[in-house]
Coordinates of C-alpha atoms and ligand atoms in Angstrom, one line a residue:
M113 CA -14.2 -0.7 -31.1
G114 CA -11.0 0.1 -33.1
G115 CA -8.7 3.2 -32.9
D116 CA -6.6 3.9 -29.8
M117 CA -8.0 1.8 -27.0
N118 CA -5.5 3.1 -24.5
L119 CA -8.5 4.9 -23.0
A120 CA -11.6 2.8 -23.2
I121 CA -15.1 3.0 -21.8
I122 CA -16.8 0.1 -20.1
E123 CA -20.4 0.3 -19.0
K124 CA -21.1 -0.6 -15.4
E125 CA -23.0 -3.7 -16.4
G126 CA -20.0 -4.6 -18.6
L127 CA -17.6 -4.3 -15.7
H128 CA -19.8 -6.7 -13.7
L129 CA -19.6 -9.2 -16.6
F130 CA -15.8 -8.6 -16.9
V131 CA -15.3 -9.6 -13.2
A132 CA -17.6 -12.6 -13.8
E133 CA -15.5 -13.6 -16.9
L134 CA -12.3 -13.3 -14.9
L135 CA -13.7 -15.7 -12.3
R136 CA -15.1 -18.0 -14.9
R137 CA -11.6 -18.4 -16.3
K138 CA -10.5 -19.6 -12.9
N139 CA -8.4 -16.5 -12.1
T140 CA -7.8 -15.8 -8.5
V141 CA -9.3 -12.3 -7.9
V142 CA -8.9 -10.3 -4.8
G143 CA -10.7 -7.1 -4.3
V144 CA -12.2 -4.7 -1.8
K145 CA -15.1 -6.0 0.4
D146 CA -17.3 -3.8 2.4
Q147 CA -17.2 -5.3 5.9
S148 CA -19.7 -3.0 7.6
A149 CA -22.1 -6.0 8.0
V150 CA -19.6 -7.8 10.2
S151 CA -18.6 -4.8 12.4
S152 CA -19.6 -5.3 16.0
I153 CA -19.1 -1.6 16.9
P154 CA -22.5 0.2 17.3
G155 CA -22.7 3.1 14.9
D156 CA -19.6 2.0 13.0
S157 CA -19.9 3.2 9.4
G158 CA -18.0 0.2 8.2
F159 CA -14.6 -0.7 7.0
Y160 CA -13.1 -2.2 3.9
T161 CA -10.6 -5.0 3.4
Y162 CA -8.9 -6.8 0.5
A163 CA -10.1 -10.4 0.3
P164 CA -10.8 -13.1 -2.3
I165 CA -13.8 -12.4 -4.5
N166 CA -16.1 -15.3 -5.6
S167 CA -18.7 -13.2 -7.4
P168 CA -18.9 -9.7 -8.9
E169 CA -21.4 -8.7 -6.2
E170 CA -18.8 -9.1 -3.5
L171 CA -16.6 -6.4 -5.0
T172 CA -16.8 -2.8 -3.9
L173 CA -15.1 -0.1 -6.0
S174 CA -16.5 2.9 -4.1
F175 CA -14.4 2.5 -0.9
D176 CA -12.5 5.2 0.9
V177 CA -9.5 3.2 2.2
T178 CA -8.8 -0.4 3.3
L179 CA -7.6 -1.4 6.7
I180 CA -4.5 -3.1 5.4
P181 CA -2.9 -2.0 2.1
P182 CA -2.6 -4.4 -0.9
K183 CA 1.1 -4.9 0.0
K184 CA 0.0 -8.0 1.8
Y185 CA -0.3 -9.8 -1.5
L186 CA 3.3 -8.9 -2.6
L187 CA 5.0 -9.1 0.8
P188 CA 2.8 -11.4 2.9
A189 CA 2.7 -10.9 6.6
Y190 CA 4.1 -14.5 6.9
E191 CA 6.0 -16.0 4.1
Q192 CA 8.0 -19.3 4.1
L193 CA 11.3 -18.8 2.1
L194 CA 12.9 -22.2 2.2
T195 CA 13.0 -25.6 3.8
F196 CA 16.1 -27.6 4.7
N197 CA 16.9 -31.2 5.6
L198 CA 20.3 -32.4 6.7
S199 CA 19.7 -35.9 5.6
P200 CA 20.2 -36.2 2.6
G201 CA 21.4 -32.6 2.9
S202 CA 19.0 -30.4 0.8
I203 CA 17.8 -26.8 0.7
K204 CA 14.6 -26.1 -1.2
A205 CA 13.6 -22.5 -1.9
D206 CA 9.9 -21.9 -1.8
A207 CA 8.8 -20.1 -5.0
P208 CA 5.5 -18.1 -5.2
K209 CA 3.4 -19.8 -7.9
E210 CA 0.0 -18.2 -7.7
E211 CA -1.2 -15.7 -10.3
L212 CA -3.3 -13.0 -8.7
I213 CA -5.5 -10.2 -9.9
V214 CA -5.9 -7.4 -7.4
F215 CA -9.0 -5.5 -8.5
G216 CA -9.5 -2.0 -7.2
V217 CA -6.3 -0.3 -6.0
H218 CA -6.2 3.4 -5.3
P219 CA -3.4 5.5 -6.9
Y220 CA -1.6 6.2 -3.6
D221 CA -1.3 2.4 -3.0
I222 CA 0.0 1.9 -6.5
I223 CA 2.6 4.5 -5.8
A224 CA 3.6 2.7 -2.7
I225 CA 3.9 -0.6 -4.7
N226 CA 6.0 1.3 -7.3
Q227 CA 8.3 2.3 -4.4
M228 CA 8.5 -1.3 -3.1
D229 CA 9.4 -2.5 -6.7
K230 CA 12.3 -0.1 -6.6
V231 CA 13.5 -1.2 -3.2
F232 CA 13.2 -5.0 -3.8
S233 CA 14.8 -4.8 -7.3
T234 CA 17.9 -3.1 -5.9
V235 CA 20.8 -5.5 -5.4
P236 CA 20.5 -7.8 -3.5
Q237 CA 17.3 -8.4 -5.3
D238 CA 14.4 -10.0 -3.4
N239 CA 13.4 -12.8 -5.7
H240 CA 10.3 -13.8 -3.6
Y241 CA 8.9 -10.3 -3.9
L242 CA 9.8 -9.9 -7.6
E243 CA 8.2 -13.2 -8.5
R244 CA 5.0 -12.3 -6.7
R245 CA 5.0 -8.9 -8.4
K246 CA 5.4 -10.5 -11.8
R247 CA 2.5 -12.8 -11.1
T248 CA 0.2 -10.0 -9.9
T249 CA -2.1 -8.0 -12.1
I250 CA -3.1 -4.6 -10.7
I251 CA -6.4 -3.0 -11.6
G252 CA -6.5 0.4 -10.2
V253 CA -9.4 2.6 -9.4
D254 CA -9.6 6.3 -8.7
P255 CA -11.1 7.2 -5.3
V256 CA -14.6 8.6 -5.2
K257 CA -15.0 8.5 -1.4
I258 CA -12.3 10.2 0.7
A259 CA -11.2 8.6 4.0
P260 CA -11.6 11.1 6.9
R261 CA -7.8 11.1 7.6
A262 CA -6.5 10.9 4.0
F263 CA -4.2 13.5 2.6
W264 CA -2.9 11.9 -0.6
S265 CA -3.6 15.1 -2.5
S266 CA -0.8 16.7 -0.5
M267 CA 1.7 14.0 -1.3
G268 CA 1.5 14.0 -5.1
A269 CA -0.4 10.7 -4.9
D270 CA -3.8 11.7 -6.3
T271 CA -3.1 10.1 -9.6
V272 CA -0.4 7.7 -10.8
A273 CA 1.2 7.4 -14.3
G274 CA 2.3 3.7 -14.2
G275 CA 2.5 0.5 -12.1
F276 CA -1.1 -0.6 -13.0
D277 CA -2.3 -2.9 -15.8
L278 CA -5.7 -1.2 -16.0
M279 CA -7.0 1.9 -14.2
L280 CA -10.7 2.6 -13.8
T281 CA -12.4 5.9 -13.1
D282 CA -16.1 6.1 -12.3
I283 CA -17.6 8.9 -14.4
G284 CA -21.2 8.2 -13.5
Q285 CA -22.9 5.9 -16.1
C286 CA -19.7 4.1 -17.0
Y287 CA -16.0 3.8 -16.2
V288 CA -13.1 5.2 -18.2
M289 CA -10.5 2.4 -18.3
E290 CA -6.9 3.2 -19.0
V291 CA -4.6 0.5 -20.3
G292 CA -1.2 0.6 -18.5
S293 CA 0.5 -2.5 -19.8
K294 CA 0.4 -5.4 -22.4
K295 CA -1.2 -7.5 -19.7
G296 CA -3.9 -4.9 -19.3
A297 CA -4.4 -4.7 -23.0
S298 CA -5.1 -8.4 -23.3
L299 CA -7.4 -8.3 -20.3
L300 CA -9.4 -5.5 -21.9
K301 CA -10.0 -7.8 -24.9
M302 CA -11.8 -10.1 -22.5
A303 CA -14.1 -7.3 -21.2
P304 CA -17.5 -7.1 -22.9
K305 CA -19.2 -3.8 -23.8
T306 CA -16.2 -1.7 -24.3
R307 CA -15.5 1.1 -26.8
E308 CA -12.9 3.9 -27.3
A309 CA -13.4 6.8 -24.9
A310 CA -14.7 10.0 -26.5
P311 CA -12.8 13.3 -25.7
A312 CA -15.8 14.5 -23.5
E313 CA -15.5 11.4 -21.4
V314 CA -11.8 11.9 -20.9
K315 CA -12.6 15.4 -19.8
E316 CA -15.2 14.0 -17.4
R317 CA -12.4 11.8 -15.9
D318 CA -10.3 14.9 -15.3
K319 CA -13.3 16.5 -13.6
V320 CA -13.9 13.5 -11.3
R321 CA -10.2 13.5 -10.3
T322 CA -10.1 17.2 -9.6
E323 CA -13.2 17.1 -7.5
A324 CA -11.8 14.1 -5.4
R325 CA -8.5 16.0 -5.0
K326 CA -10.3 19.1 -3.7
R327 CA -12.2 17.0 -1.2
C328 CA -9.0 15.3 0.0
D329 CA -7.5 18.8 0.5
A330 CA -9.6 19.0 3.8
N331 CA -6.4 17.6 5.4
R332 CA -3.3 19.0 4.0
L333 CA 0.4 19.7 4.4
S334 CA 0.9 23.4 4.7
F335 CA 3.8 23.2 2.2
S336 CA 5.1 21.1 -0.7
Y337 CA 5.9 17.5 0.3
L338 CA 9.1 17.8 -1.7
E339 CA 10.4 20.2 1.0
L340 CA 10.3 17.3 3.6
P341 CA 13.9 16.1 3.3
S342 CA 15.3 19.6 4.0
L343 CA 12.6 20.4 6.6
L344 CA 13.7 17.4 8.7
D345 CA 17.4 18.5 8.6
G346 CA 18.5 19.5 12.1
K347 CA 15.1 18.6 13.7
E348 CA 16.5 15.6 15.5
E349 CA 16.3 17.3 18.9
H350 CA 12.9 18.9 18.5
V351 CA 10.6 18.6 21.5
I352 CA 7.8 17.0 19.4
W353 CA 9.5 13.6 19.5
E354 CA 9.5 13.3 23.3
E355 CA 6.2 15.1 23.7
K356 CA 4.2 12.9 21.3
S357 CA 5.9 9.6 22.0
H358 CA 4.8 9.8 25.6
L359 CA 1.5 8.4 24.4
C360 CA 3.1 5.7 22.2
F361 CA 2.3 2.1 23.1
S362 CA 5.0 0.8 20.7
C363 CA 2.3 -1.4 19.2
G364 CA 3.7 -1.1 15.7
T365 CA 0.2 -0.5 14.1
C366 CA 1.4 2.6 12.2
N367 CA 4.1 0.4 10.5
L368 CA 1.9 -2.6 9.8
V369 CA -0.9 -0.6 8.1
C370 CA 1.5 1.5 6.1
P371 CA 1.7 0.8 2.4
T372 CA 5.3 2.0 2.2
C373 CA 6.6 0.1 5.2
Y374 CA 8.3 -3.1 4.1
C375 CA 10.6 -4.2 6.9
F376 CA 10.6 -7.9 7.8
D377 CA 12.2 -10.3 10.3
V378 CA 13.7 -13.6 9.2
R379 CA 13.5 -16.6 11.5
D380 CA 14.2 -20.4 11.4
D381 CA 11.9 -23.1 12.7
V382 CA 14.2 -26.1 13.4
S383 CA 13.0 -29.6 14.4
I384 CA 13.9 -30.8 17.9
D385 CA 16.6 -33.2 16.5
L386 CA 18.1 -30.2 14.5
K387 CA 17.8 -32.2 11.3
K388 CA 15.3 -30.2 9.3
G389 CA 13.4 -27.0 9.4
S390 CA 12.1 -24.0 7.5
R391 CA 13.0 -20.3 7.1
Y392 CA 10.3 -17.7 7.0
R393 CA 9.8 -14.0 7.3
T394 CA 7.2 -11.9 9.0
W395 CA 6.4 -8.2 8.9
D396 CA 8.4 -6.2 11.4
G397 CA 8.1 -2.5 12.4
C398 CA 10.5 0.1 13.6
L399 CA 8.1 1.2 16.3
L400 CA 8.3 -2.2 18.0
S401 CA 10.7 -2.1 21.0
D402 CA 13.0 -4.9 19.9
F403 CA 13.3 -3.7 16.2
A404 CA 16.8 -2.4 16.6
Q405 CA 18.0 -4.9 19.2
V406 CA 21.1 -6.8 18.4
A407 CA 22.9 -9.9 19.9
G408 CA 24.0 -9.3 23.5
G409 CA 20.8 -7.2 24.2
G410 CA 22.1 -3.8 22.9
N411 CA 19.3 -1.7 21.4
F412 CA 20.1 1.2 19.0
R413 CA 16.6 2.6 19.5
G414 CA 15.6 1.5 23.0
H415 CA 13.8 4.7 23.7
R416 CA 10.3 5.3 22.4
A417 CA 11.0 8.8 21.3
D418 CA 13.9 7.5 19.1
R419 CA 11.7 4.9 17.5
Y420 CA 8.9 7.4 17.0
R421 CA 11.2 10.0 15.4
H422 CA 12.8 7.4 13.2
R423 CA 9.6 6.6 11.5
F424 CA 9.0 10.3 10.4
Y425 CA 12.6 10.6 9.2
R426 CA 12.2 7.4 7.2
K427 CA 9.1 8.7 5.6
G428 CA 10.3 12.2 4.9
Q429 CA 14.1 11.9 4.4
F430 CA 15.9 8.5 4.6
I431 CA 14.1 6.8 1.7
Y432 CA 14.2 9.9 -0.4
R433 CA 18.0 10.1 0.0
R434 CA 18.4 6.4 -0.9
F435 CA 15.7 5.9 -3.6
G436 CA 14.4 9.4 -4.4
D437 CA 10.9 8.8 -3.0
I438 CA 9.0 10.4 -0.2
A439 CA 7.8 7.3 1.7
C440 CA 4.4 8.6 2.7
V441 CA 1.6 8.6 0.2
G442 CA -1.0 10.1 2.4
C443 CA -3.4 7.2 2.8
G444 CA -4.2 8.2 6.4
R445 CA -4.2 4.6 7.7
C446 CA -1.6 5.3 10.4
S447 CA -3.5 8.5 11.5
A448 CA -6.8 6.6 11.7
Q449 CA -5.5 3.4 13.4
C450 CA -3.0 4.6 15.9
P451 CA -4.7 4.0 19.3
S452 CA -3.2 7.3 20.7
D453 CA -3.7 9.4 17.5
I454 CA -0.1 10.5 17.5
A455 CA 0.9 8.9 14.2
D456 CA -0.6 11.5 11.8
P457 CA 2.2 12.7 9.5
I458 CA 0.3 15.9 8.7
A459 CA 0.1 17.0 12.4
V460 CA 3.9 16.3 12.9
F461 CA 5.2 17.8 9.6
N462 CA 3.0 20.9 9.8
R463 CA 4.1 21.6 13.3
L464 CA 7.8 21.2 12.3
K465 CA 7.2 23.7 9.5
E466 CA 5.6 26.2 11.9
G467 CA 8.8 25.9 13.9
I468 CA 7.0 25.6 17.3
Ligands
SF4_253 S1 2.9 7.1 6.9 FE1 0.7 6.9 7.3 S2 -0.3 8.2 5.9 FE2 1.8 7.9 5.1 S3 1.6 6.2 3.7 FE3 2.2 5.3 5.8 S4 0.2 4.8 6.7 FE4 -0.2 6.1 4.9
SF4_254 S1 0.3 3.2 16.2 FE1 0.6 4.9 17.6 S2 0.9 3.9 19.6 FE2 1.2 2.3 18.0 S3 3.5 2.4 17.7 FE3 2.5 3.7 16.1 S4 2.6 5.8 17.1 FE4 2.9 4.3 18.7

């Protein structure tokens, strides 16, 4: 060892031992599990989910995409925020306490997390989110398998410069492991069988990344994603919104599976004597019919086409104007999971570009 260990090599066997060591030290590790064995759909080639890992054998690093993004660990689908009691009159905020290692996060999902970090640290800060984020270690991995509907290579999301603690790239016999933070550097010390990466191995990493990017180019935007904010200007009345949304079930799946969607609803559960209760939040989605409903029953987006259009504007223009990010990282989850196959941003944006 020695030298600059910003780029290290870890043998495959060493990685196995590394995961075992993390577990032995009682860390909570979540990672990607291949769920094909539990699929009940004949001929299903399988699917992947993030779940707790109890042994290194349970972890898969060669996945294409997971059903739900890792945002579920930073912004849980259900999260209690506080409890209150009128006698003796107390309010107690719930604070996230668990330390978590998320092992195996693709660059596009890390970019989505970086976007959420920006949103939730903007005043008024979201302390629950920020506390979880602080307690979460992210070990990234470059994709080797490409999901059939992925288009991250078109969205500038094939690699990521920061937001991870460690980043792994499978270069065949071993992994290149990039250190992205102090936390990552101290984790690396725990990993057996590591050494500094040789220049040829770093080149090999570039090659692996370029090849993956080329394969992902099978689905692509016909123009630069940075043109999206201006492309959407003046397209509010385009026929595509009515035409496509005719098939929309308003199920909200495209929101829930999206790594850059972070909207939530806050509710109170109050005891029957109105003396105590709790406040919690749950995921919400702008495609759900009551999302923009207000007191008195008014609904700012009561029509399906308005909700459908809103999502594309949010991805391509609204978040960019507020935070400087295009809020689609090309994971392809919405495209793959929409029951009507109308949620694919590539299909909508390319058609708007063609002007038909
Ligand atoms: S809009 Fe679709 S493709 Fe883009 S980040 Fe969200 S789920 Fe992924
Ligand atoms: S997943 Fe498809 S059907 Fe469901 S709300 Fe989104 S666009 Fe509509």
